[in-house]
Short mmCIF file of C-alpha atoms in Angstrom, two decimals:
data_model
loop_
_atom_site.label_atom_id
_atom_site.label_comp_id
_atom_site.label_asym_id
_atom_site.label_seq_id
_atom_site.Cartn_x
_atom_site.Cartn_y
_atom_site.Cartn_z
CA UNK A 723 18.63 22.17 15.63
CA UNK A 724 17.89 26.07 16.97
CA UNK A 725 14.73 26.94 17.94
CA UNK A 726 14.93 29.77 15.15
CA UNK A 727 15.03 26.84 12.62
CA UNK A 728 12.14 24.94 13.96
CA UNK A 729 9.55 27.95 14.00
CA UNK A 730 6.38 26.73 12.97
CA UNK A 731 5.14 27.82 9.38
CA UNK A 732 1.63 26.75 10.30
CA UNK A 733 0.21 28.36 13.59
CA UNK A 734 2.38 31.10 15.64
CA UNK A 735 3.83 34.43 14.48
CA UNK A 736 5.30 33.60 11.14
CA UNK A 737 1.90 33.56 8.56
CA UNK A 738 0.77 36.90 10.61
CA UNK A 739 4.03 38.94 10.32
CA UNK A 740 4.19 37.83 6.52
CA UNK A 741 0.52 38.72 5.91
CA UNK A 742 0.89 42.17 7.66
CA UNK A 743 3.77 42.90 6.10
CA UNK A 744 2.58 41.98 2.64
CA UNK A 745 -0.32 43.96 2.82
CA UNK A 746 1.71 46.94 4.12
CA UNK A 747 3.94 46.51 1.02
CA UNK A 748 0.90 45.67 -1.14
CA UNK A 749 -0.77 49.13 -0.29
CA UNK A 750 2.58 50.94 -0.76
CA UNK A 751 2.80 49.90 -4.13
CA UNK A 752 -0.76 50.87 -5.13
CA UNK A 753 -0.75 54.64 -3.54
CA UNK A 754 -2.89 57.23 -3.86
CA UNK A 755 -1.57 58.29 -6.94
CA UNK A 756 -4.06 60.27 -9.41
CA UNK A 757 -7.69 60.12 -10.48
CA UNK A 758 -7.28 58.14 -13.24
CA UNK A 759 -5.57 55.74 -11.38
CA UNK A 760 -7.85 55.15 -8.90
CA UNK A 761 -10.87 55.59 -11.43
CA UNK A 762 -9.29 53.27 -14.18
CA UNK A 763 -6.44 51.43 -13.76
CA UNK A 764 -7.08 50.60 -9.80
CA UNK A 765 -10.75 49.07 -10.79
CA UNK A 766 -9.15 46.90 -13.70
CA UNK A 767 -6.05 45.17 -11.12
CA UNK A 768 -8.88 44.97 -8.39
CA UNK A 769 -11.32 42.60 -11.18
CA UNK A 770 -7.86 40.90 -12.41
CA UNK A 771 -7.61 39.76 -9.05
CA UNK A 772 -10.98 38.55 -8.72
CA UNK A 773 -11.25 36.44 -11.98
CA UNK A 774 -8.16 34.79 -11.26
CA UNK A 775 -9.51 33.86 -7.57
CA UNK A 776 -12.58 32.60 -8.70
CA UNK A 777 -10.59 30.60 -11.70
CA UNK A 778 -8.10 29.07 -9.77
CA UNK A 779 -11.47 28.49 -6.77
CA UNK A 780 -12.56 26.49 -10.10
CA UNK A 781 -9.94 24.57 -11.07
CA UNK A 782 -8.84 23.29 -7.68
CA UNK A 783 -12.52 22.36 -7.28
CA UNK A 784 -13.72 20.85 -10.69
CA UNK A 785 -10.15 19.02 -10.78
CA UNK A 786 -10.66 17.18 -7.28
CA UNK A 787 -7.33 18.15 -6.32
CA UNK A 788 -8.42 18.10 -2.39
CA UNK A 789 -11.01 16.59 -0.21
CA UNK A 790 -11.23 19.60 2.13
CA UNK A 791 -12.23 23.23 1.16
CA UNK A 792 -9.72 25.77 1.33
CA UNK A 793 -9.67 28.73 3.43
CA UNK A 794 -11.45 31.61 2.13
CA UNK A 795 -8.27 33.74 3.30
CA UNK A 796 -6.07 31.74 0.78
CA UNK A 797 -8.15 32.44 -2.03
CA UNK A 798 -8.15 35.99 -1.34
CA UNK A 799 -4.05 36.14 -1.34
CA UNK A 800 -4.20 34.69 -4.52
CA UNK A 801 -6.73 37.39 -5.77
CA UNK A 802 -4.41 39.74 -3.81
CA UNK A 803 -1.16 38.43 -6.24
CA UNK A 804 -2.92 39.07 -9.19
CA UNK A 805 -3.81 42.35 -8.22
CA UNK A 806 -0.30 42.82 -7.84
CA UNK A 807 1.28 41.71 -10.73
CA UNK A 808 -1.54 43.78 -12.56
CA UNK A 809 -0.20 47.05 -10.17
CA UNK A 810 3.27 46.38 -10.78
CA UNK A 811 2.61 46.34 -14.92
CA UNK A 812 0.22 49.36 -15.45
CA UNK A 813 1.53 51.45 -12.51
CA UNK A 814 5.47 51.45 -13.38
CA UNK A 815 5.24 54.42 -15.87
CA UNK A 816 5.10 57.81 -14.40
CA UNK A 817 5.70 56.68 -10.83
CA UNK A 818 8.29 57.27 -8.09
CA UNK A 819 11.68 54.81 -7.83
CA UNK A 820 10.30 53.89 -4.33
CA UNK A 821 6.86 52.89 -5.87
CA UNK A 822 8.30 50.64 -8.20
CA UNK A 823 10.46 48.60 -5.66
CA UNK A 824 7.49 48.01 -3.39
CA UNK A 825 5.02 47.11 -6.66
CA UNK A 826 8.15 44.68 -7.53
CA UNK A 827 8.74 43.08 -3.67
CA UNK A 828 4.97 42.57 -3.27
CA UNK A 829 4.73 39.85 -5.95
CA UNK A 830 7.01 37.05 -4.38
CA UNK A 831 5.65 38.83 -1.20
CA UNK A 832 2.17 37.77 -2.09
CA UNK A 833 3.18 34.34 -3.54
CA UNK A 834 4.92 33.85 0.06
CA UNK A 835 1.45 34.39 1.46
CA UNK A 836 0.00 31.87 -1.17
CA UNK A 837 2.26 29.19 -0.32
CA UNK A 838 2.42 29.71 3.61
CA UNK A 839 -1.60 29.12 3.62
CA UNK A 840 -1.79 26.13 1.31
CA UNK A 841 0.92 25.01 3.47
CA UNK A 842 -1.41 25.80 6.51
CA UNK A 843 -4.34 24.17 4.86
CA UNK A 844 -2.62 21.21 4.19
CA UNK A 845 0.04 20.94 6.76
CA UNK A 846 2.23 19.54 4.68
CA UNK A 847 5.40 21.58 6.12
CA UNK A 848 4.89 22.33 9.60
CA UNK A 849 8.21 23.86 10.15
CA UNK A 850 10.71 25.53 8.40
CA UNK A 851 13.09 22.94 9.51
CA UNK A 852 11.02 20.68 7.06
CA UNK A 853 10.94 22.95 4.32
CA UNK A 854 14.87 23.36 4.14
CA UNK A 855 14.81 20.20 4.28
CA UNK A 856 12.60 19.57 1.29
CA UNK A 857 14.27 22.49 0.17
CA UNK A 858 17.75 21.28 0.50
CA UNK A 859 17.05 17.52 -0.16
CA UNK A 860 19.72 16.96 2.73
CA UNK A 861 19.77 13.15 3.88
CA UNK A 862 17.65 12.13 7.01
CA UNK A 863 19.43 11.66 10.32
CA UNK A 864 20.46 8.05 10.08
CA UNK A 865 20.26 7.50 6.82
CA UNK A 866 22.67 5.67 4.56
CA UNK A 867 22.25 3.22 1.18
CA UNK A 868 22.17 -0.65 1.09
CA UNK A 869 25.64 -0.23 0.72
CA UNK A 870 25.70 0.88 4.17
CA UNK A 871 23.61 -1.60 5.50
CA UNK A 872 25.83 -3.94 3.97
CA UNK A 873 28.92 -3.20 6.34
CA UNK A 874 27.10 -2.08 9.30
CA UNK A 875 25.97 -6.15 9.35
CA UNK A 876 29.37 -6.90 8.09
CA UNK A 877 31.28 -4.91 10.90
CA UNK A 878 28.34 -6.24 13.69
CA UNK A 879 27.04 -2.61 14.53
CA UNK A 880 24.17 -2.68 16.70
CA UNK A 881 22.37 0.58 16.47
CA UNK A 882 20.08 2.38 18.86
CA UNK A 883 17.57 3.33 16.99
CA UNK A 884 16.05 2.54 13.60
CA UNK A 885 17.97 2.99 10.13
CA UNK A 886 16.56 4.37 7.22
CA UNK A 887 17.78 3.41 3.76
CA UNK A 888 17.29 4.78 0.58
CA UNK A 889 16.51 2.71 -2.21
CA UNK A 890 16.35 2.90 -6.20
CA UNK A 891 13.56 -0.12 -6.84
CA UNK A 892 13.58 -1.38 -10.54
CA UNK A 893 10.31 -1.05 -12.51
CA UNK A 894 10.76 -3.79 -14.97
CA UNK A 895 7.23 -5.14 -14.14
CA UNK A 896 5.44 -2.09 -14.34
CA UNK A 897 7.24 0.42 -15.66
CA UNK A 898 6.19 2.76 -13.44
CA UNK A 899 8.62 6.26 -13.29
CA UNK A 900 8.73 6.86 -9.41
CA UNK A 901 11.18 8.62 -7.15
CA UNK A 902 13.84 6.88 -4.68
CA UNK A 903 12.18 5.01 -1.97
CA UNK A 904 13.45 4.36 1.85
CA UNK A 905 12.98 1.30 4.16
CA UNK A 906 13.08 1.54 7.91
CA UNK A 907 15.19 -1.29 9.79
CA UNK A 908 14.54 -1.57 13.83
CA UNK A 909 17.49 -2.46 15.79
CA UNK A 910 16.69 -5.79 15.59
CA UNK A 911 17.16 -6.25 12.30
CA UNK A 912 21.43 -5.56 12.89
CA UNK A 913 21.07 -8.17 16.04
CA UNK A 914 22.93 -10.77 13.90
CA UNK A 915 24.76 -11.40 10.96
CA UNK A 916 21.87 -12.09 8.81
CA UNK A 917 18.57 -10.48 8.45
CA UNK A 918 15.91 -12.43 10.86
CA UNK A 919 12.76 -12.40 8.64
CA UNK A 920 10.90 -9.75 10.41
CA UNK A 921 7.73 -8.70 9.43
CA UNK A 922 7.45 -5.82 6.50
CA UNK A 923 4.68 -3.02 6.49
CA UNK A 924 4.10 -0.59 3.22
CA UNK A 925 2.99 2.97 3.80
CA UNK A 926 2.14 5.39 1.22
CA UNK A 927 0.71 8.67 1.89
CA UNK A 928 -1.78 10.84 -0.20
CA UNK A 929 -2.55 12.24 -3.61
CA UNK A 930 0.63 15.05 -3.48
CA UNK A 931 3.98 14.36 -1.91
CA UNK A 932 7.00 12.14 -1.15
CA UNK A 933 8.12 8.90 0.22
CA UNK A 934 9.94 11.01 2.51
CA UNK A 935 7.12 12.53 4.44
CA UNK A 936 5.90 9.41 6.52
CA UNK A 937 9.06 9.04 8.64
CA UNK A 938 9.16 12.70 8.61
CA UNK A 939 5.82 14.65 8.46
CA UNK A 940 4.16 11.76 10.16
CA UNK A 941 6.83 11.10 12.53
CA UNK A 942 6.49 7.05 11.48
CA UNK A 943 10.40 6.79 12.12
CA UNK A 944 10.01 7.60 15.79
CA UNK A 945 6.98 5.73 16.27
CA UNK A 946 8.41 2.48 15.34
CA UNK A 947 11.83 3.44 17.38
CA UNK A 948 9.61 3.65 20.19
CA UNK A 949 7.96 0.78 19.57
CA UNK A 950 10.97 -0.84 18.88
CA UNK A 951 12.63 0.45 22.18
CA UNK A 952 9.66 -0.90 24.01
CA UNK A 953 9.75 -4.51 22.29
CA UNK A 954 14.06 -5.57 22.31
CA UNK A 955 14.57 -3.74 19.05
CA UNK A 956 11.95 -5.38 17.36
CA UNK A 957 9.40 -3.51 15.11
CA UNK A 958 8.26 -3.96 11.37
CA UNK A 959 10.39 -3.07 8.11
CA UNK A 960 8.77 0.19 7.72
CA UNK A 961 8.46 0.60 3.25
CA UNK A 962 7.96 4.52 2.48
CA UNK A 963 6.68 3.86 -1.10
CA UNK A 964 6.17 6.45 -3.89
CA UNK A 965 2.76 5.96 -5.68
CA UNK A 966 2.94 9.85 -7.30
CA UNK A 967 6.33 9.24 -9.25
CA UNK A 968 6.47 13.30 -8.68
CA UNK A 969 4.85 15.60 -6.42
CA UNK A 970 1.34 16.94 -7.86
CA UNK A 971 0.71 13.75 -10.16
CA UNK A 972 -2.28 12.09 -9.06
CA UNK A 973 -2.37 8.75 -9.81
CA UNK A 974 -4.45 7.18 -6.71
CA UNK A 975 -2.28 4.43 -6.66
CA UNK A 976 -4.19 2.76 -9.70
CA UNK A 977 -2.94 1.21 -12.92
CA UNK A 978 -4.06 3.73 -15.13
CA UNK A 979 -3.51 6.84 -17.90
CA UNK A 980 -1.08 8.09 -14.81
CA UNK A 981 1.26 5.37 -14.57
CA UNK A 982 1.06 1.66 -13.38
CA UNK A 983 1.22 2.24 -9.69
CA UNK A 984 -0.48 -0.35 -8.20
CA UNK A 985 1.81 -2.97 -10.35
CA UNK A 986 4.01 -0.84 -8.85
CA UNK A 987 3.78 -2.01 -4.89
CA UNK A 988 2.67 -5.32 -5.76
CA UNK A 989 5.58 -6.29 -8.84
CA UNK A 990 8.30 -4.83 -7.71
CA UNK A 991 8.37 -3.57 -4.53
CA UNK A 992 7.30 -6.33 -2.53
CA UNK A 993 9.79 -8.99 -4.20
CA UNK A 994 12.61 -6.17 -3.96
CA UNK A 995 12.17 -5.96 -0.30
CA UNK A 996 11.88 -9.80 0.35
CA UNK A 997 15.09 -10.07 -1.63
CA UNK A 998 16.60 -7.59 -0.36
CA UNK A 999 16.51 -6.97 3.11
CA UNK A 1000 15.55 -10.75 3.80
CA UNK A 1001 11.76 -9.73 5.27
CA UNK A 1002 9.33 -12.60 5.64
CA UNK A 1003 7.53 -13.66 2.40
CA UNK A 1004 4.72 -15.30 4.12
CA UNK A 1005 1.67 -12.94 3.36
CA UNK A 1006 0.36 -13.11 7.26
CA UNK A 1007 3.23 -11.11 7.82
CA UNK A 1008 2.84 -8.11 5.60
CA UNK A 1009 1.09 -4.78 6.52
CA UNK A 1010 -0.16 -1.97 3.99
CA UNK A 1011 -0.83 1.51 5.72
CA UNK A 1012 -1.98 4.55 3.50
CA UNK A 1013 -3.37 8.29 4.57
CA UNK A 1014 -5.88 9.92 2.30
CA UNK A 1015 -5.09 8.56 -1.33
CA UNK A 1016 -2.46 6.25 0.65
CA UNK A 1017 -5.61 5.04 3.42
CA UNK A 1018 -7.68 3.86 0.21
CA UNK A 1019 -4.78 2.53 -1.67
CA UNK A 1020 -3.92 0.37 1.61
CA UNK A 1021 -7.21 -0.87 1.32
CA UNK A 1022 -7.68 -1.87 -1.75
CA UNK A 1023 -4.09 -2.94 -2.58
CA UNK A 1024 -4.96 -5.68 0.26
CA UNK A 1025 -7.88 -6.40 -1.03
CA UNK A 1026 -7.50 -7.10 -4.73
CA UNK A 1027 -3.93 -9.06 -3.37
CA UNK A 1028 -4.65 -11.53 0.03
CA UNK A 1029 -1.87 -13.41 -1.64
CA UNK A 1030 0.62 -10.61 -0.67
CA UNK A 1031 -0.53 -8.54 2.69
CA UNK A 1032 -3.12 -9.35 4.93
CA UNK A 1033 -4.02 -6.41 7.53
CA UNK A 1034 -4.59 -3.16 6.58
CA UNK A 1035 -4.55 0.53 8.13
CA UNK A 1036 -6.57 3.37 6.38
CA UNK A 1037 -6.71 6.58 7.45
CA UNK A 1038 -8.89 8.64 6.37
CA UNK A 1039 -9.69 7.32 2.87
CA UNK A 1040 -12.14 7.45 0.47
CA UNK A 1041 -14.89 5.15 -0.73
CA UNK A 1042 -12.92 4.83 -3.51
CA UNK A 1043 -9.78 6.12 -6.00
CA UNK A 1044 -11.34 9.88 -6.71
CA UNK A 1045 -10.40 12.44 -8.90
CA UNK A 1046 -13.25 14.86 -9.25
CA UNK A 1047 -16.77 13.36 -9.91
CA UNK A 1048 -17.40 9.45 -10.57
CA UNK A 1049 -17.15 10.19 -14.48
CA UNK A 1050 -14.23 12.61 -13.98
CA UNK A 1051 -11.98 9.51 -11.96
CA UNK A 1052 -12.67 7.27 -14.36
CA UNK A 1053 -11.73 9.89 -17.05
CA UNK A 1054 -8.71 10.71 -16.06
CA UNK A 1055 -7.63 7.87 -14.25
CA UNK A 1056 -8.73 4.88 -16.49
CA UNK A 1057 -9.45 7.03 -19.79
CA UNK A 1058 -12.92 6.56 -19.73
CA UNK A 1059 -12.86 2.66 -18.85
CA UNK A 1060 -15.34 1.20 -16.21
CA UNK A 1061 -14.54 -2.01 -15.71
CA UNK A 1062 -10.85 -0.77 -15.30
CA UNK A 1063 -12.16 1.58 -12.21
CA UNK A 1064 -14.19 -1.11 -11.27
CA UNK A 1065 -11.04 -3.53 -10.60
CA UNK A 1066 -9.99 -0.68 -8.17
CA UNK A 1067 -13.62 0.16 -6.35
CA UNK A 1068 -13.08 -1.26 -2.96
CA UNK A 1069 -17.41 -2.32 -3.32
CA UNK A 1070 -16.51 -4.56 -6.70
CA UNK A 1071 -13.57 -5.85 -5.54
CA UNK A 1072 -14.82 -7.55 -2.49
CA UNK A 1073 -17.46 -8.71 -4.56
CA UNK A 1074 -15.23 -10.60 -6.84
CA UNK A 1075 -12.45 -11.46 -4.40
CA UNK A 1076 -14.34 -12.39 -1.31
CA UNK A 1077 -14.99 -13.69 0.67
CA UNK A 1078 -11.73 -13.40 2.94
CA UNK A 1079 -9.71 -15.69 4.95
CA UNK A 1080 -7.36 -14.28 7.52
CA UNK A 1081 -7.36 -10.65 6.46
CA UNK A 1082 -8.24 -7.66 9.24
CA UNK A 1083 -8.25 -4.28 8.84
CA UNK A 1084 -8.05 -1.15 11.12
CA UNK A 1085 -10.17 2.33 9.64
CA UNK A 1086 -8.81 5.34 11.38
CA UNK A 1087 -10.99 8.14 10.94
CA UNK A 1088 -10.18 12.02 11.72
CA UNK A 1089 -13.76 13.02 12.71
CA UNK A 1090 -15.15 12.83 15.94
CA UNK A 1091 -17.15 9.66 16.79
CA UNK A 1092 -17.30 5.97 18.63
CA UNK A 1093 -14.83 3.49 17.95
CA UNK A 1094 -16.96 0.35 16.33
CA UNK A 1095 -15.49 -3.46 15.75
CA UNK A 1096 -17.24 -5.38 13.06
CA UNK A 1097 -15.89 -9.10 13.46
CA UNK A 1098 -15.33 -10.89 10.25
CA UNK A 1099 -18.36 -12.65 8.73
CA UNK A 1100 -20.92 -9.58 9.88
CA UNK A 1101 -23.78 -7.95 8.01
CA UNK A 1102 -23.72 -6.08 4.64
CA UNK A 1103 -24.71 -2.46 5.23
CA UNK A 1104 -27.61 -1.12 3.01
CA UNK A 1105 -25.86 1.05 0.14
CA UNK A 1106 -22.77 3.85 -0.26
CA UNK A 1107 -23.41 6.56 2.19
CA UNK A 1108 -23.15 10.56 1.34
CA UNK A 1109 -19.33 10.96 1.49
CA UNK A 1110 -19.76 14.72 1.88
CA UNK A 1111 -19.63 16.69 4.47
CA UNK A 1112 -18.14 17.44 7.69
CA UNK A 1113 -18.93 13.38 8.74
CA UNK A 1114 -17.65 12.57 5.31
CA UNK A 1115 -15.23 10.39 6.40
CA UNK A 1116 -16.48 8.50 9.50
CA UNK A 1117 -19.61 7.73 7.23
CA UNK A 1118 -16.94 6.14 4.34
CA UNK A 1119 -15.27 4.14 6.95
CA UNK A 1120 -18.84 3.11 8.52
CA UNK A 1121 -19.86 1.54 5.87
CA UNK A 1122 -16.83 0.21 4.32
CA UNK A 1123 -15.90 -1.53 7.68
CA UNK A 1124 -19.06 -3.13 7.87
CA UNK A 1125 -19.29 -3.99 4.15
CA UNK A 1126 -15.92 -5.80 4.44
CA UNK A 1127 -16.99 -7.81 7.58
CA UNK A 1128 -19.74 -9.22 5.72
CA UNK A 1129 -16.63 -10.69 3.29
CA UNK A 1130 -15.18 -12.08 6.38
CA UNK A 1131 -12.54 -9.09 6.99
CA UNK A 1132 -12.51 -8.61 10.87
CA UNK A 1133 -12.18 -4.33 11.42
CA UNK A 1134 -12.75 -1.50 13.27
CA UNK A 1135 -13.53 2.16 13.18
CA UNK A 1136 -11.48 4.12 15.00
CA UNK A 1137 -12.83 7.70 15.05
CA UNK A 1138 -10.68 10.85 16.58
CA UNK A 1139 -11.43 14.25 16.58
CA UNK A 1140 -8.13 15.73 14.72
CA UNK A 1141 -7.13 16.94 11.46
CA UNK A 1142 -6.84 15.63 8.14
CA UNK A 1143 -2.88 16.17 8.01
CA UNK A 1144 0.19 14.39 8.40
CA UNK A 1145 0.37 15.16 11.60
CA UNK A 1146 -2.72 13.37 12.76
CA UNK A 1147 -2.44 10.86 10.06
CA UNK A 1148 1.05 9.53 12.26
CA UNK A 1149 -1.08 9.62 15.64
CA UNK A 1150 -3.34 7.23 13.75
CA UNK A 1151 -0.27 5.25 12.59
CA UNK A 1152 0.96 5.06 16.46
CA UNK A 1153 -2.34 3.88 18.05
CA UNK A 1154 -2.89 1.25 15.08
CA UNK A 1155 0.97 0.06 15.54
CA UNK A 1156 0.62 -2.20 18.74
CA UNK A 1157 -2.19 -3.77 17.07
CA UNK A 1158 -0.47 -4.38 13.64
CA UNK A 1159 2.76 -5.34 14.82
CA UNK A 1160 1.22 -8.00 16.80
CA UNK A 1161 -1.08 -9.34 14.00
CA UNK A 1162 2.31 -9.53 11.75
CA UNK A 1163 4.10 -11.54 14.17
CA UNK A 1164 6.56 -9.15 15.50
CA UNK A 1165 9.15 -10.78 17.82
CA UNK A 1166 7.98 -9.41 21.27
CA UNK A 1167 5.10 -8.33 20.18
CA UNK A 1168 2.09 -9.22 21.47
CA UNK A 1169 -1.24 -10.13 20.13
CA UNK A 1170 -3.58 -7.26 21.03
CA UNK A 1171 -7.59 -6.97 19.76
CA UNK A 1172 -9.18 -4.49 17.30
CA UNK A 1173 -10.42 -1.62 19.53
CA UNK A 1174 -14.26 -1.72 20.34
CA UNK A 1175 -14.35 -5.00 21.65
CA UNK A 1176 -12.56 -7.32 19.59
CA UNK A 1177 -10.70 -10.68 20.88
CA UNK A 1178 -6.97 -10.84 20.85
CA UNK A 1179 -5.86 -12.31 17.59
#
């Protein structure tokens, strides 16, 4: 891959050059041009652009589409496209050829700028190597189809590194639309001519996105190589699961108005991967790890189903599914039900679930702070904290840690001062891997504690 390819689309030279030359194409297009222009028609782009800044400020906000604020520079871009679209409309009459070609290159020029900051804000496509390959929809390096995994046992091939596989699930038990999913083998896994039981791990990532950004974006395929390198091949069956079914529908990996998603994981993807890559079935040996919409659905997927997984990792999530306010989730999540949020509210669940037997559970948080271990059968904290803020999230995992070690869940909070990205979200997965591996019974693995003072399990 060239360097040119892999330029960042975050940080470095890329966002400034297209900002400056935006603007520079921006201000072309509007001119000096004549009084009433700048008296009438300037004034009237320059408020369109405001009222659609503050409206989409709005809807972004009222909606609960995202836990952090945006940058004030993104809003202005957008305020900056409306002005001109408005330019390019009222100023084409009367104007010189020139004019018009910069009035008509400054609109995808400005939506460029839109899209490089949300990307910025959320990090969602740090280089342009990732966006071609979103782009593109090209297959990962070492991927192939069950087909393939077929004859790579069949022919004895013993690869290096991991495998990914893409796979089409069924959703005959919950009828949930979703995308194609992938599955991670270790090296391991090809050691024989049979799959050896090893130990299976979900991971689902947050509110918008894809199954494929966790071994990509998050870098969990090179993790668990490493890992695997480390440890004779061995690491967990990695399951990149789609709880979205598309990119920007929200479903918090609930069964709900959005789609049956958490029937989803539990009905068919667990038996498909049991069946069909020969994991363990035995719950002790099955992991759920989730960022943001994913960290909460890890939680609470474990939770309302010991039966299935028992060890958690959440990163960064919430107190709770969220979609706006309290009575906006439940709105448009559970059409206005209650006790149908309440069956996902990590508080209630415990309540009617617990208390727990064998189940542990590892909080990463991306906030500054001091790692804490709660050891199963510890004391209830007093009531739901304020989840707002810049401590937002080290105060939800500081009390939901402790909350679930008074229903005999053994944790720990695992602060770090990074961001709330993909990025950081896969540090969090490789620091938590050691000790989740080991918990699932990972050949060569070895047991190793909760951080902040935990025994060896």
């Amino acid at each position: 891959m060239s360097h040119a390819v892999n330029v960042s689309l975050v940080h470095g030279w890329v966002p400034v050059v297209l900002q400056a030359l935006t603007l520079a194409v921006v201000l072309a297009a509007i001119g000096w041009r004549s009084r009433t222009w700048r008296l009438r028609w300037l004034p009237v782009a320059a408020a369109a652009g405001v009222a659609v800044a503050l409206a989409c400020h709005w809807i972004v906000t009222d909606q609960g589409l995202a836990d952090d604020p945006a940058p004030v520079l993104l809003w202005a871009w957008v305020g900056v496209t409306a002005l001109a679209v408005v330019v390019a409309v009222v100023g084409w009459p009367r104007t010189r050829w020139w004019r018009r070609v910069a009035s008509v290159l400054a609109i995808p020029l400005c939506v460029a700028c839109v899209a490089v900051l949300v990307d910025a804000w959320t990090g969602y496509l740090p280089t342009l190597t990732d966006a071609l390959g979103r782009v593109t929809g090209a297959p990962l390096p070492t991927q192939t189809d069950e087909a393939g995994v077929r004859d790579m046992l069949q022919r004895h091939v013993h690869p290096a590194a991991g495998t990914l596989v893409s796979v089409r699930i069924g959703a005959d038990a919950s009828g949930f639309r979703h995308r194609d999913e992938l599955v991670y083998l270790p090296p391991a896994y090809f050691a024989g001519d049979t799959p050896p039981g090893l130990p299976a791990v979900v991971m689902a990532g947050g509110e918008f996105g894809h199954p494929v950004d966790w071994p990509t974006l998050g870098g969990a395929r090179h993790t668990a190589d490493a890992f695997a390198a480390a440890h004779g091949g061995n690491a967990p069956v990695l399951v990149f699961v789609d709880t979205s079914g598309e990119f920007d529908d929200d479903t918090e990996c609930v069964n709900g108005v959005r789609g049956n998603a958490a029937y989803h994981l539990t009905k068919d993807v667990v038996p498909f991967v049991e069946t069909h890559f020969g994991t363990s079935t035995d719950p002790s040996r099955w992991g759920f790890v989730g960022w943001s919409a994913g960290g909460t659905c890890a939680l609470v997927t474990t939770l309302t189903h010991p039966e299935l997984f028992s060890s958690f990792v959440d990163v960064d999530g919430d107190l709770g599914p969220t979609a706006g306010s309290h009575q906006q989730t439940v709105a448009r999540l559970f059409g206005g039900d209650e006790s149908a949020f309440a069956a996902f509210d990590p508080a209630t669940v415990m309540a009617t679930h617990g208390p727990y037997t064998g189940v542990a559970g590892w909080f990463a948080v991306s906030t500054a702070g001091t790692t804490s271990y709660h050891p199963a059968g510890g004391v209830a904290p007093s009531g739901p904290p304020d989840a707002g803020g810049p401590d937002g999230r080290l105060a939800v995992a500081s009390y939901l840690c402790p909350l679930a070690s008074s229903y005999g869940i053994a944790c720990s909070v695992v602060p770090a001062a990074d961001g709330h990205d993909f990025g950081a979200a896969g540090r969090a997965f490789a620091a938590a891997l050691p000790w989740l591996a080991g918990r699932l019974g990972t050949p060569s693995a070895p047991a190793v504690p909760l951080p902040g003072g935990a025994p060896a399990a």
